[in-house]
Tab-separated table of C-alpha atoms in Angstrom:
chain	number	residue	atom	x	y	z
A	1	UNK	CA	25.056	27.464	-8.322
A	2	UNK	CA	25.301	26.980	-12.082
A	3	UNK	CA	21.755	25.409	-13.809
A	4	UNK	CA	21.029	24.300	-10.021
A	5	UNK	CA	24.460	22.228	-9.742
A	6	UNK	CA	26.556	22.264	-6.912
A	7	UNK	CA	29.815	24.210	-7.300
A	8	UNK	CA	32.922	23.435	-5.483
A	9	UNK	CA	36.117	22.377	-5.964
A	10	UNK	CA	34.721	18.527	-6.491
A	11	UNK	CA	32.760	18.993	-9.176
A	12	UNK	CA	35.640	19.820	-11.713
A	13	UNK	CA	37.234	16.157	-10.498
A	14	UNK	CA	36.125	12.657	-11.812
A	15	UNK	CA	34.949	10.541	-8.806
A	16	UNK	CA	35.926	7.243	-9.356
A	17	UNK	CA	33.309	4.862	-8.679
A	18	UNK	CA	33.685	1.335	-9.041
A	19	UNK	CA	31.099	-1.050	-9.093
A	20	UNK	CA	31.896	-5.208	-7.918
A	21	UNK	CA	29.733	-7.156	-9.864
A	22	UNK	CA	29.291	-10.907	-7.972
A	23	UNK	CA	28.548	-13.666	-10.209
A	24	UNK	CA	25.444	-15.692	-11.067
A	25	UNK	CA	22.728	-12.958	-10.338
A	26	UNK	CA	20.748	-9.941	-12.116
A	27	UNK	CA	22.515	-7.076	-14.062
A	28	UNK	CA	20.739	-5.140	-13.189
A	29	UNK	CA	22.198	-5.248	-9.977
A	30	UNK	CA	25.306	-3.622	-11.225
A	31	UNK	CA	24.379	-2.258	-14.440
A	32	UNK	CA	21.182	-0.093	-12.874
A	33	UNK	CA	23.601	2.366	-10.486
A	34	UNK	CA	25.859	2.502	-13.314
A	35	UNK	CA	23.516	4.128	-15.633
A	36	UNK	CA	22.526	6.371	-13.178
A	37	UNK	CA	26.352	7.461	-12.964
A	38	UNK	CA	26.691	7.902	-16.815
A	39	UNK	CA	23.660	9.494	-17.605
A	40	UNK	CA	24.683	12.302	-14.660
A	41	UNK	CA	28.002	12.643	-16.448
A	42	UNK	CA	25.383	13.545	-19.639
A	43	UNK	CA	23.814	16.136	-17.423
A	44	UNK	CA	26.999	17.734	-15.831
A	45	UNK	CA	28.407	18.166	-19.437
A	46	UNK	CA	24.946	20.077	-20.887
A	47	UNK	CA	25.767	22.625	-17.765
A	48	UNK	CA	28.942	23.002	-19.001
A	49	UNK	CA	30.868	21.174	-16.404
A	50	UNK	CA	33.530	17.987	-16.542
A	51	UNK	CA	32.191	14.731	-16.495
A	52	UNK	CA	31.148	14.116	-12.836
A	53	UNK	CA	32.020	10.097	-12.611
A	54	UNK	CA	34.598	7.469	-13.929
A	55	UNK	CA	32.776	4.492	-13.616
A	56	UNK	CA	34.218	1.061	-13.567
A	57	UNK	CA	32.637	-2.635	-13.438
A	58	UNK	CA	35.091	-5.100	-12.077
A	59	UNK	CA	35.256	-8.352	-11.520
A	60	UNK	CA	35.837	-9.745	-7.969
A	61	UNK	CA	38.026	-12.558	-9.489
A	62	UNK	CA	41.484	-12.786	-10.787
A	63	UNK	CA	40.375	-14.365	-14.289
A	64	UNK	CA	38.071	-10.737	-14.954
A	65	UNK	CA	35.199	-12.657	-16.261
A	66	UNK	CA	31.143	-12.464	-14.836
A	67	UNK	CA	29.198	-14.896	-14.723
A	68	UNK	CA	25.508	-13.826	-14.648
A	69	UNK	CA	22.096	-15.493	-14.700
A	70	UNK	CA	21.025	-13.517	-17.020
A	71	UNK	CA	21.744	-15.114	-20.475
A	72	UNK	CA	25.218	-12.979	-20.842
A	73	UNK	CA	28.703	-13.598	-19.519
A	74	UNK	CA	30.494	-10.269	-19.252
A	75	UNK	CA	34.872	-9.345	-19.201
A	76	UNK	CA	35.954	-6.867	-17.272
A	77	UNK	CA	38.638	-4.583	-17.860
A	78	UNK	CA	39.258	-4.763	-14.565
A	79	UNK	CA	39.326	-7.276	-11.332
A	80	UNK	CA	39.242	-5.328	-7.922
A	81	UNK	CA	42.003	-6.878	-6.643
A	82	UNK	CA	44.405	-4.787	-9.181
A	83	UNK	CA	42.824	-1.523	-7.956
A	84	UNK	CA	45.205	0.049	-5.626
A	85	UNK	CA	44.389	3.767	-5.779
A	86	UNK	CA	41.770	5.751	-3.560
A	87	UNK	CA	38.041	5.143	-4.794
A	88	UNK	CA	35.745	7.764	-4.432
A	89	UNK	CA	32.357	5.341	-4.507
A	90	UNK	CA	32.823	1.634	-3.954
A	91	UNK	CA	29.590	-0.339	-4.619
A	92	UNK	CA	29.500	-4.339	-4.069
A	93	UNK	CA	26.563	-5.414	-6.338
A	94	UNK	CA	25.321	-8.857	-4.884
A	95	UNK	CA	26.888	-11.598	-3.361
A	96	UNK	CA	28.560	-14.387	-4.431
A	97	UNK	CA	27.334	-17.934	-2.740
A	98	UNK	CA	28.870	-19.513	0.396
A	99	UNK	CA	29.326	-23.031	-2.251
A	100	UNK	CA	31.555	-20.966	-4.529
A	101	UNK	CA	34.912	-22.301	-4.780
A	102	UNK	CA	36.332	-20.264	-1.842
A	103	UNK	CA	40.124	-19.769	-2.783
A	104	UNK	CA	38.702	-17.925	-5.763
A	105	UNK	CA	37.206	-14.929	-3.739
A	106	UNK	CA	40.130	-14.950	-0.830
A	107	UNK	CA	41.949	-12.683	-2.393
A	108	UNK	CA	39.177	-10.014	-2.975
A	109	UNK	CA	37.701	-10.912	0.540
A	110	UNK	CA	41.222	-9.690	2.031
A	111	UNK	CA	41.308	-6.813	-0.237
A	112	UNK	CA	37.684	-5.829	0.530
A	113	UNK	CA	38.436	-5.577	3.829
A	114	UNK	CA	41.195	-3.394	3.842
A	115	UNK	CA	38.909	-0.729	2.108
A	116	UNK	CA	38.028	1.921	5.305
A	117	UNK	CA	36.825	5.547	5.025
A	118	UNK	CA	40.425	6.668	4.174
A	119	UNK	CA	40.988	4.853	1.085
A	120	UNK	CA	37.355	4.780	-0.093
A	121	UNK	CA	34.749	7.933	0.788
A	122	UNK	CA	31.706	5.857	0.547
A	123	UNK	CA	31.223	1.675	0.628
A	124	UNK	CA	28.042	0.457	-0.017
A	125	UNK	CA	26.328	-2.894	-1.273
A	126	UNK	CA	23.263	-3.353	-3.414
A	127	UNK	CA	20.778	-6.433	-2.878
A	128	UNK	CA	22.595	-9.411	-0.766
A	129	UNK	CA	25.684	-7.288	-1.549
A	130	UNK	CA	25.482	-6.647	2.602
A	131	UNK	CA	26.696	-10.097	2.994
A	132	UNK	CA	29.962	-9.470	1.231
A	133	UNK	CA	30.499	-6.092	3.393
A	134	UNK	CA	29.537	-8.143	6.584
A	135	UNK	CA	31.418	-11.379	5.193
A	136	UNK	CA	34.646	-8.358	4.957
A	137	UNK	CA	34.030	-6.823	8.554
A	138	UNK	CA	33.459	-3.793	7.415
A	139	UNK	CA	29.650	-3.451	8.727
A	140	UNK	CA	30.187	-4.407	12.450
A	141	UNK	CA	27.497	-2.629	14.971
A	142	UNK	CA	25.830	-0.711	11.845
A	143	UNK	CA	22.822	-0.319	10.748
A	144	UNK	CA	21.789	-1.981	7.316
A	145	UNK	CA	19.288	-3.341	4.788
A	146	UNK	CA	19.598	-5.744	2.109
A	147	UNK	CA	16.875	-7.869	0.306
A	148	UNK	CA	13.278	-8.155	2.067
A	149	UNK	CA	13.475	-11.825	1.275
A	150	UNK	CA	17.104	-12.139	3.339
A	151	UNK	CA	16.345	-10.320	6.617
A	152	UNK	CA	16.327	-13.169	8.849
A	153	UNK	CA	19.505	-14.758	7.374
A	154	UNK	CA	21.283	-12.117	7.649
A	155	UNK	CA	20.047	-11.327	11.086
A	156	UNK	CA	21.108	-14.754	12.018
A	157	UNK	CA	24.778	-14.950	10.101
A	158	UNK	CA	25.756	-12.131	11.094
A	159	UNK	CA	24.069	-10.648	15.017
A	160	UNK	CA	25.876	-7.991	15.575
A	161	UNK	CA	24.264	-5.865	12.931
A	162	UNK	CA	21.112	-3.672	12.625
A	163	UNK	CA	19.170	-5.152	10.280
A	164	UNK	CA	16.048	-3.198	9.184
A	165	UNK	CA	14.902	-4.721	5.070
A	166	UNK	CA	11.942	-1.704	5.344
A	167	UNK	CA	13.786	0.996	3.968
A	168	UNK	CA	15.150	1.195	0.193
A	169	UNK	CA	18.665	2.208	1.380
A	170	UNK	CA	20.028	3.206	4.422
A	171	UNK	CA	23.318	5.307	5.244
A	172	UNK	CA	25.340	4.583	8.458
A	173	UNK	CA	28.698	6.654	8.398
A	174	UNK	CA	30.091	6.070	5.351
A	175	UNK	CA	28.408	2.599	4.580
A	176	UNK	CA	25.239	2.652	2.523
A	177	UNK	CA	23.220	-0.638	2.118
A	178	UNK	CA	20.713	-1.589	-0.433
A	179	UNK	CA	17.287	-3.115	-0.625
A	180	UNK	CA	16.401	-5.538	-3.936
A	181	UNK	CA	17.438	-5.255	-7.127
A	182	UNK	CA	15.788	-1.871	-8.052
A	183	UNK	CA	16.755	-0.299	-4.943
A	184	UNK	CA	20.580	-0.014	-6.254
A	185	UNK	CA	18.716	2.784	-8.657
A	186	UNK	CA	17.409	3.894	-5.791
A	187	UNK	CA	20.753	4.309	-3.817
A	188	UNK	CA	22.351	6.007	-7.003
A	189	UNK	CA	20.359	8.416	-7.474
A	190	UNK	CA	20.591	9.522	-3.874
A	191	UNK	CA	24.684	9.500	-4.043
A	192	UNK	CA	23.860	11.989	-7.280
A	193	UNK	CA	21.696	14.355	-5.045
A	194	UNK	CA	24.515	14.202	-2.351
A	195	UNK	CA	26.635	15.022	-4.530
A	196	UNK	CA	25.483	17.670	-7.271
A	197	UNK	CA	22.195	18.629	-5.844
A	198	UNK	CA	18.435	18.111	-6.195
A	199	UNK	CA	18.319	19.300	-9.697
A	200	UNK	CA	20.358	16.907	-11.709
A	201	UNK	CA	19.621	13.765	-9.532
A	202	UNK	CA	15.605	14.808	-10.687
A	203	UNK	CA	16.949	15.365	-14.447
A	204	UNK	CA	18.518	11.864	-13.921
A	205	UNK	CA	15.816	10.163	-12.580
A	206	UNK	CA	13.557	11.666	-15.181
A	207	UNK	CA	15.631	11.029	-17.958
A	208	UNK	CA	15.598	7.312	-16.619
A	209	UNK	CA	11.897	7.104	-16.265
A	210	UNK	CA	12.420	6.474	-12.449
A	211	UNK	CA	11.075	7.906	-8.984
A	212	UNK	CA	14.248	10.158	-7.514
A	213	UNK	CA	12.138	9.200	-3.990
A	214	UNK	CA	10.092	6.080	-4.442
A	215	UNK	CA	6.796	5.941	-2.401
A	216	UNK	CA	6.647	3.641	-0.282
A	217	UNK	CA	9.394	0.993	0.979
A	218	UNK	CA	10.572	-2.640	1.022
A	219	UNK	CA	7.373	-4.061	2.974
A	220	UNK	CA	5.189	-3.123	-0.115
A	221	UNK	CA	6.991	-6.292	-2.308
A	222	UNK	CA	7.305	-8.962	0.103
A	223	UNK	CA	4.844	-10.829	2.394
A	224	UNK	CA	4.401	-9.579	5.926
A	225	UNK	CA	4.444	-13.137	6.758
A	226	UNK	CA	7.787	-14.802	5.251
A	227	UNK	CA	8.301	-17.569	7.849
A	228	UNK	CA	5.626	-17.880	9.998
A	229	UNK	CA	3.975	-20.235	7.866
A	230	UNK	CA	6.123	-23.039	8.522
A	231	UNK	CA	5.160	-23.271	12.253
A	232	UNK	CA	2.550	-25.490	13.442
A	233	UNK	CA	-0.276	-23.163	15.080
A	234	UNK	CA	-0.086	-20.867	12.198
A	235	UNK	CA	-0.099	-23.460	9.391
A	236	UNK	CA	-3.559	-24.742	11.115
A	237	UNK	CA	-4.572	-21.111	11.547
A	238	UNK	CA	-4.255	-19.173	8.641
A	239	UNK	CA	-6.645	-21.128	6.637
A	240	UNK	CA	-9.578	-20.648	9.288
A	241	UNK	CA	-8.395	-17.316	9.780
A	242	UNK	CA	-8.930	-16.582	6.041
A	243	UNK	CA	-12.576	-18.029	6.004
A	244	UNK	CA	-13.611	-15.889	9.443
A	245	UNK	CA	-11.986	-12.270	8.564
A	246	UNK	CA	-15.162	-10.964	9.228
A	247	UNK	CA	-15.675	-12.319	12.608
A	248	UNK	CA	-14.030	-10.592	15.456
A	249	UNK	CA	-11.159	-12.973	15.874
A	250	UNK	CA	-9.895	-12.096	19.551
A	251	UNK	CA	-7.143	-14.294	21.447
A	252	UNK	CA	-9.987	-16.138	22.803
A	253	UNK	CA	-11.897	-16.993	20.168
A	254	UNK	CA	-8.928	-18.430	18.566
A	255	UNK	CA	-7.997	-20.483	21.041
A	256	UNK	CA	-11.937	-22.119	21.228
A	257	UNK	CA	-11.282	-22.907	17.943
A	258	UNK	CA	-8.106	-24.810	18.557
A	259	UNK	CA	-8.930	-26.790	22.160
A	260	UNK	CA	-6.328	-24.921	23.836
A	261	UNK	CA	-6.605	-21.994	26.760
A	262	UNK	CA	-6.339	-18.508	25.752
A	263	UNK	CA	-2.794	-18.423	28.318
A	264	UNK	CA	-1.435	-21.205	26.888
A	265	UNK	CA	-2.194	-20.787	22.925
A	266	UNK	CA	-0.723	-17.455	23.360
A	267	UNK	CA	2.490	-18.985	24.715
A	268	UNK	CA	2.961	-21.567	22.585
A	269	UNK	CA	2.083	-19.122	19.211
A	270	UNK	CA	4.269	-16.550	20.282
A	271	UNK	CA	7.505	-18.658	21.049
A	272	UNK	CA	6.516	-20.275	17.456
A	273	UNK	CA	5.834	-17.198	15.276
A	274	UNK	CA	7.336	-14.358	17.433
A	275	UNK	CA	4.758	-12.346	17.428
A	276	UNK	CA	0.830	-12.276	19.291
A	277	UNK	CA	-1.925	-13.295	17.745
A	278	UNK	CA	-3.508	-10.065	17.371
A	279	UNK	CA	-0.443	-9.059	15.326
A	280	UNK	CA	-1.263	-12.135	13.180
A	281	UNK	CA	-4.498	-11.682	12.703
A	282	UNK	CA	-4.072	-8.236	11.413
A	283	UNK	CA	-1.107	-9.534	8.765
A	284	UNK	CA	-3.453	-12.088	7.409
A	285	UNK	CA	-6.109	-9.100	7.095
A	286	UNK	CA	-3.163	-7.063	4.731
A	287	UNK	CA	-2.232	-9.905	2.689
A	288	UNK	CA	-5.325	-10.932	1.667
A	289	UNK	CA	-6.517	-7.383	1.361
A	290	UNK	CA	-3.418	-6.707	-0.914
A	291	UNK	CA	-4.110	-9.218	-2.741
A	292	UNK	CA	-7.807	-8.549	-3.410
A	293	UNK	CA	-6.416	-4.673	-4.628
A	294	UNK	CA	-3.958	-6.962	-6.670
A	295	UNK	CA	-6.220	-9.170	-8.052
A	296	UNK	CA	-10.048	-7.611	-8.603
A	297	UNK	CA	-11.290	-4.430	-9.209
A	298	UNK	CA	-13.818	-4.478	-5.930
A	299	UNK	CA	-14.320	-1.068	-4.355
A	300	UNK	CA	-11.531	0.112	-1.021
A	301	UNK	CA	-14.985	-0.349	0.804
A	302	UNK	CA	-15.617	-3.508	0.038
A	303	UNK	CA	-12.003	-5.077	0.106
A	304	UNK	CA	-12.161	-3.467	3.981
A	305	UNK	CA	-15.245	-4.942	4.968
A	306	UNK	CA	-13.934	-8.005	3.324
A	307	UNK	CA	-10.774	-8.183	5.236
A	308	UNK	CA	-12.573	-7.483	8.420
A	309	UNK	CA	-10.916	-4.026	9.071
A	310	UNK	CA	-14.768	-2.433	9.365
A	311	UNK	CA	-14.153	0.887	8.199
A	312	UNK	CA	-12.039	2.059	5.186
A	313	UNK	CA	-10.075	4.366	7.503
A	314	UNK	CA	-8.968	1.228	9.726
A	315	UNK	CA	-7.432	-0.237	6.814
A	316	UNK	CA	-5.838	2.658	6.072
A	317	UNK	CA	-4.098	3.088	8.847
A	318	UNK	CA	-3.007	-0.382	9.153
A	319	UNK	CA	-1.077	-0.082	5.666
A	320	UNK	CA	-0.051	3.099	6.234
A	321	UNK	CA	1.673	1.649	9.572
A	322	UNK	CA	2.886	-1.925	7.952
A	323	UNK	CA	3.355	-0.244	4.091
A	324	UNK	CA	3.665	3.055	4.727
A	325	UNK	CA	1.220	2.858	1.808
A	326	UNK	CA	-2.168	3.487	1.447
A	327	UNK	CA	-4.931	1.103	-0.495
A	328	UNK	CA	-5.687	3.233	-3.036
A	329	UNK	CA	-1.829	3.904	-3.598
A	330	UNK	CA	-0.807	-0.090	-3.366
A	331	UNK	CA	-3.493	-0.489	-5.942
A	332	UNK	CA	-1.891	2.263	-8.459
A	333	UNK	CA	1.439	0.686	-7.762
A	334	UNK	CA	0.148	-3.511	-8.125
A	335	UNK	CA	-2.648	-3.341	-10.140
A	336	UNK	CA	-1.726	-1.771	-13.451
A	337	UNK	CA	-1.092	-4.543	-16.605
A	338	UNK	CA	-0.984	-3.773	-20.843
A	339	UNK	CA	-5.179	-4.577	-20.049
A	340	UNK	CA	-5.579	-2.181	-17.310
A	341	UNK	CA	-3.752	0.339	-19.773
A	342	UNK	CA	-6.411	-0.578	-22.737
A	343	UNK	CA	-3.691	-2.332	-24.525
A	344	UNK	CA	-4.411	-5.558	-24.347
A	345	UNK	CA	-6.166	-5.696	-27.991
A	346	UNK	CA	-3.023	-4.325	-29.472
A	347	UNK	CA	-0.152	-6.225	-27.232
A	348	UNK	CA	-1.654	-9.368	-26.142
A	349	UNK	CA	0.145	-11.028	-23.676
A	350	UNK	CA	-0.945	-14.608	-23.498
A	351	UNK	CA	-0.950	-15.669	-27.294
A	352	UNK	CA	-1.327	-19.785	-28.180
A	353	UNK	CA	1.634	-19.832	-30.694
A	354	UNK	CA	1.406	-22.549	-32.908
A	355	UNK	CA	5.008	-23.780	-34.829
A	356	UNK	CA	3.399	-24.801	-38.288
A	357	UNK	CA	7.153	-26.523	-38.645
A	358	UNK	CA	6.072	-30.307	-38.025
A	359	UNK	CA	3.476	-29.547	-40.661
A	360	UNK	CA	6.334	-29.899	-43.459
């Protein structure tokens, strides 16, 4: 060990790492993991070692060129169907729409695929990037994540996956998959600790202003209930369910309230919503008790009570086994603004402008 960095017969080597940047999305899809890349090559060189990465950004299409949603257009030096040599770290950053014009991503569909553990030591995707790996055949019976927001599509597209969207990134073999947007930092940084060690992967992360292990995963940013509301029974239910959070809301109860039996509402919800109505219930208690942390500055106590949880210990439990969060922690993590901060006097966010040009 030299400075707490790995020493083998790797280290002294560039690893090539190049990163497929699909058009029409974020950069920071791409350009996130390959900061955290350079900036270890910053670190490596301060312990006196070579640089540890060679980082590329290529285009997936013949003409090199990028189109993002992001207000900039970028050229590449490269497109990925040119590379031909062995890449250490291949990293597909997003995917590119089933409506794009498909003869324009054959080729790098056909050269995708032919990337397998011997010509490339890891694969891995960043946001919907698991689309491109599973649209390439590479992901077949593996576990992966992707986007909270694209679970069930992918699910659905592609069946013979393991999709689980809880978990930042996940590593099956030598695939690694991806949550949102952020989580390719995430991902990064944990390809820097497998590869130099704890110590520069925290000097990274720190130097980037980032968590090296975020608290916390996926569930925390999207809604625990992302489809159920377009169902019948749960359309009619949530708003009642909102206004009696308090009440003890059992299966029969519910179905009182609706003119059905308790044996056949249960039936009929469950084929609609997949899941019981006690499992429901309890997801309507955690949004709305996220987004009273979100949104007010009432006491854990009361935003339990309020939610119908009873005690502040049942409500932490519950987000501890949905979040993997607690309250107090979701609060930290949601809450904060510039205001919250005491900045608001100085930075104001919402400012009437007024464009005095008409006036002359």
């Amino acid at each position: 060990m030299k400075n707490g960095v790995k020493e083998n017969s790797q280290v002294v080597q560039k690893k090539k790492v190049v990163i497929i940047a699909m058009s029409g999305r974020m950069m920071m899809d791409f350009v996130g993991p390959s900061d955290v890349f350079t900036t270890t090559n910053l670190f490596l060189k301060r312990s006196g070692l070579a640089e540890g990465y060679e980082v590329h950004i290529a285009a997936p299409t013949a003409n090199k060129l990028i189109v993002t949603g992001s207000g900039a257009d970028i050229s590449c030096h490269l497109s990925a169907v040119e590379i031909r040599s062995r890449i250490d770290t291949l990293i597909i950053s997003n995917y590119e729409s089933e409506d794009s014009i498909p003869e324009d991503y054959d080729p790098f569909y056909k050269w995708l695929s032919k990337r397998t553990d011997k010509t490339t030591r890891r694969i891995a995707s960043v946001c919907a990037g698991t689309f491109a790996l599973a649209k390439a055949g590479l992901i077949n019976n593996r576990k992966v994540t992707t986007h909270w927001t694209l679970n069930e599509i992918l699910q659905q597209s592609y069946p013979q996956l393991i999709v689980d969207t809880n978990p930042f990134y996940t590593k099956d073999g030598h695939i690694y998959t991806s949550g949102g947007v952020s989580s390719g930092i995430d991902l990064a940084l944990a390809m820097v600790e497998e590869d130099y060690g704890k110590d520069v992967a925290i000097q990274v992360a720190r130097e980037l202003v980032v968590y090296l292990y975020r608290p916390g995963n996926q569930s925390q940013f999207g809604s625990l209930l992302p489809s159920v509301e377009r169902t019948g029974l749960s359309q009619k239910l949530r708003k009642w369910v909102l206004e009696n959070l308090t009440e003890s809301l059992d299966v029969k109860r519910i179905a009182d309230h609706l003119n059905m039996s308790p044996r056949n509402f249960t039936r009929v919800f469950h084929k609609q919503t997949g899941m019981p109505p006690a499992k429901f219930v309890e997801k309507v208690r955690v949004e709305q008790a996220r987004k009273l942390l979100e949104d007010t500055d009432s006491t854990l106590e009361n935003v339990s009570e309020t939610c119908g949880f009873g005690a502040l210990s049942s409500m932490r439990r519950t987000f501890l086994r949905l979040l993997n969060t607690t309250p107090s922690d979701y609060r930290r993590a949601f809450r904060s603004t510039l205001n919250d901060l005491g900045l608001g006097e100085h930075y104001p966010i919402n400012v009437n402008y007024i464009d005095h040009t008409d006036n002359h």
